[in-house]
PDB file of N, CA and C in Angstrom:
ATOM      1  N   UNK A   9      33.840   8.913  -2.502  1.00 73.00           N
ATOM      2  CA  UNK A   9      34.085   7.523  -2.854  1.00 73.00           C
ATOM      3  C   UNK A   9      33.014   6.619  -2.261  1.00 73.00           C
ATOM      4  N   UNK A  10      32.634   6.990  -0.938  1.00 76.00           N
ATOM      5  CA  UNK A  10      31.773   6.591  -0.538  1.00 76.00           C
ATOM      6  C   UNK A  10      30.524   6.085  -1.328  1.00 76.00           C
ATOM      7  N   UNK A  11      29.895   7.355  -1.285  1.00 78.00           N
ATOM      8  CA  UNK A  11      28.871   8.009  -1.945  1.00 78.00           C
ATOM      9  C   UNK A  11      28.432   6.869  -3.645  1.00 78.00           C
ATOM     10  N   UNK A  12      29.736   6.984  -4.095  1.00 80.00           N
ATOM     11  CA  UNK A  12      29.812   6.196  -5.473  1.00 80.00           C
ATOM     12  C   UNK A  12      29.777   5.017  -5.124  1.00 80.00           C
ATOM     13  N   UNK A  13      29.875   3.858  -3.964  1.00 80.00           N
ATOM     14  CA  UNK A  13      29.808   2.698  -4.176  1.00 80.00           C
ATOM     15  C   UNK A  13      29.054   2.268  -3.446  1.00 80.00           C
ATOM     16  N   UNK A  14      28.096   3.514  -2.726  1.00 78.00           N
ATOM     17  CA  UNK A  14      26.374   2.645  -2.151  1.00 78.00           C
ATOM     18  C   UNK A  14      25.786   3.041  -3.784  1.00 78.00           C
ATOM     19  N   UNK A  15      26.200   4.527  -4.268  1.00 74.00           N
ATOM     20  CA  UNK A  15      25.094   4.348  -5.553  1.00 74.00           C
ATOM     21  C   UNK A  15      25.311   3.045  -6.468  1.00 74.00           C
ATOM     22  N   UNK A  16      26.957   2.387  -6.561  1.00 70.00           N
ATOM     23  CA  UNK A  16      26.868   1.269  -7.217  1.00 70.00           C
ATOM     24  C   UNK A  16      25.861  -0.025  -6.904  1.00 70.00           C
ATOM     25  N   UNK A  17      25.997   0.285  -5.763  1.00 72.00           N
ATOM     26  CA  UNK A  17      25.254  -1.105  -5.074  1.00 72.00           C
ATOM     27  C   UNK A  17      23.795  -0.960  -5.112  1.00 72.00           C
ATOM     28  N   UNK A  18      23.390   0.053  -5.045  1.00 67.00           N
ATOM     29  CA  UNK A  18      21.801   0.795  -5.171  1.00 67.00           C
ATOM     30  C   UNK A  18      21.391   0.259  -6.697  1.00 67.00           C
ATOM     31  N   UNK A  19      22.031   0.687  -7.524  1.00 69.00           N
ATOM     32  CA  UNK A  19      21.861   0.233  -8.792  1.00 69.00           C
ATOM     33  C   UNK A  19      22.149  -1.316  -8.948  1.00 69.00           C
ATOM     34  N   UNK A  20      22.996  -2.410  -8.686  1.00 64.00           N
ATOM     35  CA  UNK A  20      22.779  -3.487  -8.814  1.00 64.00           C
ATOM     36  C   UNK A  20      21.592  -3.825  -8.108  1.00 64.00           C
ATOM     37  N   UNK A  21      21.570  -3.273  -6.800  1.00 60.00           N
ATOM     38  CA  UNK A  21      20.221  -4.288  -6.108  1.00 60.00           C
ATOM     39  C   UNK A  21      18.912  -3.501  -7.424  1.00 60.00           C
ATOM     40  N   UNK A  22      18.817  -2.841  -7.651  1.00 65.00           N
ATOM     41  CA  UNK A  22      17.664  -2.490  -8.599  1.00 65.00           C
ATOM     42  C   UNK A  22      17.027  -3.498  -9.696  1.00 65.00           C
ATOM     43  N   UNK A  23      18.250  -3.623 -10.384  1.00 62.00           N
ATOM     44  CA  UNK A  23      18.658  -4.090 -11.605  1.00 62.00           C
ATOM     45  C   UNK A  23      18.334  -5.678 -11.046  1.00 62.00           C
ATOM     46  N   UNK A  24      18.621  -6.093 -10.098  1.00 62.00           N
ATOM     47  CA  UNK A  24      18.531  -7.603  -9.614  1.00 62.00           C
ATOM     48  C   UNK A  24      17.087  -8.077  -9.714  1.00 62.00           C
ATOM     49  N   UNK A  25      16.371  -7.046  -9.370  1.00 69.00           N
ATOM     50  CA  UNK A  25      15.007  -7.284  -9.264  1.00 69.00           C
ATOM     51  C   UNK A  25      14.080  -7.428 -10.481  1.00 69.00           C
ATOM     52  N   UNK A  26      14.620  -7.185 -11.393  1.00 82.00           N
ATOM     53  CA  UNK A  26      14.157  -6.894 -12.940  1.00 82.00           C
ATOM     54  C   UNK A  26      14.158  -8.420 -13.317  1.00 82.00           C
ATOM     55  N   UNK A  27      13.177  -9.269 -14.247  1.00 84.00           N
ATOM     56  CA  UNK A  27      13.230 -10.061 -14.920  1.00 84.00           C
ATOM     57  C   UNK A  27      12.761  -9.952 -16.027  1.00 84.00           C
ATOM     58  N   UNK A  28      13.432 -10.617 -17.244  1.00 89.00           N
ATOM     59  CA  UNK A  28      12.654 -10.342 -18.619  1.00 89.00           C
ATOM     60  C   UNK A  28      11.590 -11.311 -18.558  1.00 89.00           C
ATOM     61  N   UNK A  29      10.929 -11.167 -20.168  1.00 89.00           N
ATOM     62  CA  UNK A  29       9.339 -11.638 -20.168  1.00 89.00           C
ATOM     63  C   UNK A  29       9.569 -12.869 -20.182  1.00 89.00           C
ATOM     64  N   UNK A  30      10.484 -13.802 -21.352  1.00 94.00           N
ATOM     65  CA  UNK A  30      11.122 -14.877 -21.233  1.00 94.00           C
ATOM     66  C   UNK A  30      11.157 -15.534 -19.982  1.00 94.00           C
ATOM     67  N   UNK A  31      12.145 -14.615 -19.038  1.00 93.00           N
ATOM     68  CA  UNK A  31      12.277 -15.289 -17.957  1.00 93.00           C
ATOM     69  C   UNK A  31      11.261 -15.842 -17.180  1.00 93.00           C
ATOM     70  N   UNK A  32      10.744 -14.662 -16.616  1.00 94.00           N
ATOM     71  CA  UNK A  32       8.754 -15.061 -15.997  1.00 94.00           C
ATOM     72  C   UNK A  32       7.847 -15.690 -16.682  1.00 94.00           C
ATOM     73  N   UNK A  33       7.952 -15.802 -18.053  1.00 95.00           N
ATOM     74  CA  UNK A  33       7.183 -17.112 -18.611  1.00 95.00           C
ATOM     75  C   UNK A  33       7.919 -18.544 -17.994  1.00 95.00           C
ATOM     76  N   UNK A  34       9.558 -18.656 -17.958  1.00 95.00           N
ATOM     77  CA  UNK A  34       9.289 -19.864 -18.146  1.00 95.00           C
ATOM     78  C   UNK A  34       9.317 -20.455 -16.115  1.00 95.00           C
ATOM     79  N   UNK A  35       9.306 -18.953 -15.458  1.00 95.00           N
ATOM     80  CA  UNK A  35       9.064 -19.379 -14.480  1.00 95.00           C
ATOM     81  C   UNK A  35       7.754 -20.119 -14.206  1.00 95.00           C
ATOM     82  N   UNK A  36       6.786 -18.937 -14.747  1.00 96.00           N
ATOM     83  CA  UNK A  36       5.798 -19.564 -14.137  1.00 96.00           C
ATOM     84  C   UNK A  36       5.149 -21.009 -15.164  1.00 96.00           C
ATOM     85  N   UNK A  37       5.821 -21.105 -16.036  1.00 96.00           N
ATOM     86  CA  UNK A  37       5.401 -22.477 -17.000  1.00 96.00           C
ATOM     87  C   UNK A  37       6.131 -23.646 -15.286  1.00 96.00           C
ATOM     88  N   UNK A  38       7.060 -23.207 -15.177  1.00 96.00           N
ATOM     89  CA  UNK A  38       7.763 -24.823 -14.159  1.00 96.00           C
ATOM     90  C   UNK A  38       7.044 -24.151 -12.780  1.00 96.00           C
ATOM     91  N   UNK A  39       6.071 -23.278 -12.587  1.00 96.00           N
ATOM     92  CA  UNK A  39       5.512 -23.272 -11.656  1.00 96.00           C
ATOM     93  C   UNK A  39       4.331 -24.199 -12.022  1.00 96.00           C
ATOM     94  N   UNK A  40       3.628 -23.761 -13.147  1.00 97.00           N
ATOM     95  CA  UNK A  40       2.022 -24.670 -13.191  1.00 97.00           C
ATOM     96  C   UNK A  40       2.741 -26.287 -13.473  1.00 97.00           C
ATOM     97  N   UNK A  41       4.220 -26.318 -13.873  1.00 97.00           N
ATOM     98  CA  UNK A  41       4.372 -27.762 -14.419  1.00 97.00           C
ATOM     99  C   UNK A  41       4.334 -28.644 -12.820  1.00 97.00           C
ATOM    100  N   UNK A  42       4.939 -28.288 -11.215  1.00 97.00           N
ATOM    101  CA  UNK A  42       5.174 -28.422 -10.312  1.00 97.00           C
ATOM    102  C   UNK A  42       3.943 -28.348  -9.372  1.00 97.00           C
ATOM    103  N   UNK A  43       2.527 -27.891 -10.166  1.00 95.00           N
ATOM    104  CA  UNK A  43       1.189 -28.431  -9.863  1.00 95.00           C
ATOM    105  C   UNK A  43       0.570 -29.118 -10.593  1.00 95.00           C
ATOM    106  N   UNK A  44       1.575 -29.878 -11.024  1.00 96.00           N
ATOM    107  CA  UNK A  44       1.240 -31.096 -12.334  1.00 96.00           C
ATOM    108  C   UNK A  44       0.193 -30.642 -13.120  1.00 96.00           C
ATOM    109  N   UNK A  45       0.500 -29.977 -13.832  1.00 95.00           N
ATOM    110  CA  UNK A  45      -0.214 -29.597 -15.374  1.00 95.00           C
ATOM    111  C   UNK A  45       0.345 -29.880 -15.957  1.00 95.00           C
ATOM    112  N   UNK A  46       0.268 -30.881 -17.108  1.00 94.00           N
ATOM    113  CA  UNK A  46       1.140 -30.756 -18.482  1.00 94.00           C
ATOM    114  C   UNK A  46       1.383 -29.556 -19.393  1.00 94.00           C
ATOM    115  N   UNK A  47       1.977 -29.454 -20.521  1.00 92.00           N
ATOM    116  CA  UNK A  47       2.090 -28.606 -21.763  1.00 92.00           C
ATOM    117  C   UNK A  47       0.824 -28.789 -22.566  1.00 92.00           C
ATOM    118  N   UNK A  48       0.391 -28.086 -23.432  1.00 89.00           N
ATOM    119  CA  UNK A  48      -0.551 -27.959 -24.601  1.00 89.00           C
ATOM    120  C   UNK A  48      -1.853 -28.853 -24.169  1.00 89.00           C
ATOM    121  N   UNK A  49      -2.387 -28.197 -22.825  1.00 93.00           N
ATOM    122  CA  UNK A  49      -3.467 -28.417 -22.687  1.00 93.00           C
ATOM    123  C   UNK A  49      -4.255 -27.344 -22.170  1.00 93.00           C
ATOM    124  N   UNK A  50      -5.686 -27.098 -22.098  1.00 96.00           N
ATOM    125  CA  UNK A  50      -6.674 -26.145 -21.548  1.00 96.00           C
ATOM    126  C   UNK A  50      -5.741 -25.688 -20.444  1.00 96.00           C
ATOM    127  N   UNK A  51      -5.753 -26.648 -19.055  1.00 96.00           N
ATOM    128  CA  UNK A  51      -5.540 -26.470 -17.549  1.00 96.00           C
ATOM    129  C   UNK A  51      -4.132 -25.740 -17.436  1.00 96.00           C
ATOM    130  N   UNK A  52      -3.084 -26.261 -18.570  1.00 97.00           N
ATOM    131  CA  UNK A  52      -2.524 -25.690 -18.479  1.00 97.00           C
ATOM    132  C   UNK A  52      -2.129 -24.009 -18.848  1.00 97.00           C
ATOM    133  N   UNK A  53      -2.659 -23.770 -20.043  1.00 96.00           N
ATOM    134  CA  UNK A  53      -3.132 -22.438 -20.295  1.00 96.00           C
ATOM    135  C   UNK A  53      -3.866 -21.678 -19.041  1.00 96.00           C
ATOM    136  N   UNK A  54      -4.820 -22.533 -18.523  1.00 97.00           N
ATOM    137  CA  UNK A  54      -5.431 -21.464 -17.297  1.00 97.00           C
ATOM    138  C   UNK A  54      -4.854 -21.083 -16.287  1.00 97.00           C
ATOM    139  N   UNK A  55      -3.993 -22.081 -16.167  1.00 97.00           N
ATOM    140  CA  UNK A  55      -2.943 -21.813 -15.022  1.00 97.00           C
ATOM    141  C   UNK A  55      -1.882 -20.659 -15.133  1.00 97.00           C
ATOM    142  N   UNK A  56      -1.499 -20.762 -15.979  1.00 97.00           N
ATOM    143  CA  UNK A  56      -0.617 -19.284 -16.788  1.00 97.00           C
ATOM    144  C   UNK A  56      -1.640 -18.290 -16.764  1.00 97.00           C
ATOM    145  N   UNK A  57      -2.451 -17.774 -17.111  1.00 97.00           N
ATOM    146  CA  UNK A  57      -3.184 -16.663 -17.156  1.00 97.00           C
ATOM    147  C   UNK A  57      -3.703 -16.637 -15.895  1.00 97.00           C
ATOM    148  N   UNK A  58      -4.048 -17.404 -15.018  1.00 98.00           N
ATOM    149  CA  UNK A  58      -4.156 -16.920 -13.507  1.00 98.00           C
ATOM    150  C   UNK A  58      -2.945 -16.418 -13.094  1.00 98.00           C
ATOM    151  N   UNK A  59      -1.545 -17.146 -12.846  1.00 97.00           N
ATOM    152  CA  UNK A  59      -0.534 -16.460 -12.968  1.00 97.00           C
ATOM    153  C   UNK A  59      -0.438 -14.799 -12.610  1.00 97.00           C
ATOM    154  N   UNK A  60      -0.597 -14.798 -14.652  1.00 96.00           N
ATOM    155  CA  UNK A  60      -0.851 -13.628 -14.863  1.00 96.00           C
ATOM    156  C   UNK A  60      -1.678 -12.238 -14.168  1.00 96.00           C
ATOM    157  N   UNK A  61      -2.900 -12.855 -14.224  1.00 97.00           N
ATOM    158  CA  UNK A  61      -3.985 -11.884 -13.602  1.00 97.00           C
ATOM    159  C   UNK A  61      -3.392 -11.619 -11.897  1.00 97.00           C
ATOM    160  N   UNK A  62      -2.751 -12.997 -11.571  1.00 96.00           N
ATOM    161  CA  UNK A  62      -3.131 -12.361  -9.861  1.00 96.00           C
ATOM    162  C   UNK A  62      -1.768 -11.203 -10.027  1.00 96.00           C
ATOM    163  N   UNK A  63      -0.621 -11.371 -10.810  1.00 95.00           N
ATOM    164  CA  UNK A  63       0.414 -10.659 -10.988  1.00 95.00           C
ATOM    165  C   UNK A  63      -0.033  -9.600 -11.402  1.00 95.00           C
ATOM    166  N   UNK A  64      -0.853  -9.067 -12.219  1.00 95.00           N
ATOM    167  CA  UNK A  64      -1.236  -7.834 -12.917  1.00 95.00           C
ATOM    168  C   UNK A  64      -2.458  -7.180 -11.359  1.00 95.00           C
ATOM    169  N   UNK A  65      -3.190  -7.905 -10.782  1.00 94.00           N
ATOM    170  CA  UNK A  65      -3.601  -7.582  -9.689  1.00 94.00           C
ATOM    171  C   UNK A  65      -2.831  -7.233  -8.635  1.00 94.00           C
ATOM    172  N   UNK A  66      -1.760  -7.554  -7.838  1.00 93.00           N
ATOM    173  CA  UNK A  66      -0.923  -7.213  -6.993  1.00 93.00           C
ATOM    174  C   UNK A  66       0.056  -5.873  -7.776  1.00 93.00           C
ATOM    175  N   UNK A  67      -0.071  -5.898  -8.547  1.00 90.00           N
ATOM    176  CA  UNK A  67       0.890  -4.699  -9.215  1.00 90.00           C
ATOM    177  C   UNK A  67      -0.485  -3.700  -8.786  1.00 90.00           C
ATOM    178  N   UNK A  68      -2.090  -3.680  -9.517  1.00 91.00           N
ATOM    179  CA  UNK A  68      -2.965  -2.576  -9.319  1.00 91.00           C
ATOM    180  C   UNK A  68      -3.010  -2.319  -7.680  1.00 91.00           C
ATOM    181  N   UNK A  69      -2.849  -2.989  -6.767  1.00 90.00           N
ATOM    182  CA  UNK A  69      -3.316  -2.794  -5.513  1.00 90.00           C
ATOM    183  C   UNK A  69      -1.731  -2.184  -5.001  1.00 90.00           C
ATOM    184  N   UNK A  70      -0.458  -2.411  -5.459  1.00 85.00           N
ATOM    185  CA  UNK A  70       0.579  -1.778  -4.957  1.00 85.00           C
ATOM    186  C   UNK A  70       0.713  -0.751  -4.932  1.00 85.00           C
ATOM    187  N   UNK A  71      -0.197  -0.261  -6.484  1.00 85.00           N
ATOM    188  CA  UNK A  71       0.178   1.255  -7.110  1.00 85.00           C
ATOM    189  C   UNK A  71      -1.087   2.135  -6.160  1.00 85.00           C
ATOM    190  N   UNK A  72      -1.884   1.701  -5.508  1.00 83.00           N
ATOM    191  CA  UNK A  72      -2.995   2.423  -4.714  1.00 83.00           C
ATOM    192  C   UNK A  72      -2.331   2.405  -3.347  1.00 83.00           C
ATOM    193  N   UNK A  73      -1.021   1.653  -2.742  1.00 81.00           N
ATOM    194  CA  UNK A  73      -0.499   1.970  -1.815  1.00 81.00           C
ATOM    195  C   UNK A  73       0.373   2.833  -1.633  1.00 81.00           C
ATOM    196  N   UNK A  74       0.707   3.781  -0.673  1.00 76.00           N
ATOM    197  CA  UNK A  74       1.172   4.854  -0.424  1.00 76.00           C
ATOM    198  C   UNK A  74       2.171   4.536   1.089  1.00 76.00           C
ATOM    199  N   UNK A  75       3.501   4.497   0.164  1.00 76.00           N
ATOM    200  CA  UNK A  75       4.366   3.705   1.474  1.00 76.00           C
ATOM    201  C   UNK A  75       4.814   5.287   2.872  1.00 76.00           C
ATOM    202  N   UNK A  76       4.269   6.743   2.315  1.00 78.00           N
ATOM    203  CA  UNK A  76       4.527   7.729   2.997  1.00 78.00           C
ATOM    204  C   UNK A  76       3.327   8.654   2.958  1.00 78.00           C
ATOM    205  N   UNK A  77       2.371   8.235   3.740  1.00 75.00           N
ATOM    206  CA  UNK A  77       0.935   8.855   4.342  1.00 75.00           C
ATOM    207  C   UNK A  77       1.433  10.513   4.171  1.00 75.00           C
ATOM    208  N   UNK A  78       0.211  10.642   3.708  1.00 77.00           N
ATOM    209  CA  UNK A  78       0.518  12.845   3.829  1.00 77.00           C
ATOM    210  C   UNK A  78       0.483  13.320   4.811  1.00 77.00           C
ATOM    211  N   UNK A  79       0.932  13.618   5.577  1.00 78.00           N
ATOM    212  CA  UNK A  79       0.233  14.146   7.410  1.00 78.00           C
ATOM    213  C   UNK A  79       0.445  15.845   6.824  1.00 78.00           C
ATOM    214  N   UNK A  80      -0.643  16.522   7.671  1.00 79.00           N
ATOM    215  CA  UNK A  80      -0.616  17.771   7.558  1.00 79.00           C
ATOM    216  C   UNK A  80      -0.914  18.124   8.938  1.00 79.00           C
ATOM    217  N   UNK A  81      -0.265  18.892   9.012  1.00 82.00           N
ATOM    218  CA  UNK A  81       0.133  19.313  10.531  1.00 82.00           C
ATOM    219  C   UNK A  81      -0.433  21.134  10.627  1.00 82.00           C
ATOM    220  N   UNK A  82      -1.442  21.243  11.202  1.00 83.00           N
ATOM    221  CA  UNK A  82      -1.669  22.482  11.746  1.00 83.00           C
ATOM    222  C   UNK A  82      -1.005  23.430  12.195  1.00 83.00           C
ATOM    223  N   UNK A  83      -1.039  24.982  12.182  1.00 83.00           N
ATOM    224  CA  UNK A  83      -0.138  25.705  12.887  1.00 83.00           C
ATOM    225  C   UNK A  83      -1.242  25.648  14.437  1.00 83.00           C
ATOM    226  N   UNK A  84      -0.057  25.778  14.945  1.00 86.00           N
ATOM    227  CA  UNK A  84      -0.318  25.608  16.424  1.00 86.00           C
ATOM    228  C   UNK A  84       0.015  27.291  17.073  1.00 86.00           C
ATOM    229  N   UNK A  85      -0.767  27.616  18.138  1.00 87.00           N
ATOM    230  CA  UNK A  85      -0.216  29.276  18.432  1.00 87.00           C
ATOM    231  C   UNK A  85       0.143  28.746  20.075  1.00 87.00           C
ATOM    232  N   UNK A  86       0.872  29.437  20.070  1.00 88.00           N
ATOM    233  CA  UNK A  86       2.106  29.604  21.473  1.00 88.00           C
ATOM    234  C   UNK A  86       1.553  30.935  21.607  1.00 88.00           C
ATOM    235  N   UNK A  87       0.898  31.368  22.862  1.00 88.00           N
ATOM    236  CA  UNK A  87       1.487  32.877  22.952  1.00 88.00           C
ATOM    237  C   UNK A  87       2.262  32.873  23.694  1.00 88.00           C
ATOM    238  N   UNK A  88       3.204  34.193  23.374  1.00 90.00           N
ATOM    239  CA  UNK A  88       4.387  34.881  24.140  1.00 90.00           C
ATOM    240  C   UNK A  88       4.048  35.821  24.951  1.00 90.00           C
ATOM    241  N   UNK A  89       4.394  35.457  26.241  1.00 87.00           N
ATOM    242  CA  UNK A  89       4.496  36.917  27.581  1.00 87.00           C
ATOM    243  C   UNK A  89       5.036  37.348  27.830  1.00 87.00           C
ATOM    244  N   UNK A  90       4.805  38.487  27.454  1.00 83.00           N
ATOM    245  CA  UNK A  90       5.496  40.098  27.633  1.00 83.00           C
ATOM    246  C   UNK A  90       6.448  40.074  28.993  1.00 83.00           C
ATOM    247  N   UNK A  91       7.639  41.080  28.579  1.00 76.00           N
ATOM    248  CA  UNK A  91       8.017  40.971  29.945  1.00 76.00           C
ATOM    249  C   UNK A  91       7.924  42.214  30.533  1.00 76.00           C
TER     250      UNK A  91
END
């Protein structure tokens, strides 16, 4: 029972983290609007596609991180004395 209601909770926190495309557009539209850019202009378009890029950049540099380093560990010799 346990078991079944961290996996429930494992799966909501997952799922929480997910936003549709909709959504993150119109975030980041009331983000560039809140560095005063208007609608249907150049600045504002650039501002969205920076957005974009630094988002598509932090995704490439996440995927080159490695949250569990490989360690390789040598055999090591012990000798044993006879008795």
């Amino acid at each position: 029972m346990l078991s079944r209601t961290i996996a429930v909770i494992a799966f909501g926190l997952l799922l929480s983290g997910c936003v549709t495309a909709e959504q993150q557009r119109a975030a980041d539209e009331e983000k560039c609007r809140s560095y005063g850019f208007t609608r249907k202009n150049d600045a504002f378009a650039e501002c969205l596609q920076r957005l974009e890029l630094d988002r598509r950049a932090a995704a490439r540099e996440n995927r080159y991180v490695d949250p569990f380093p490989q360690v390789i560990y040598r055999p090591v010799y012990v000798p044993v004395k006879a008795k």
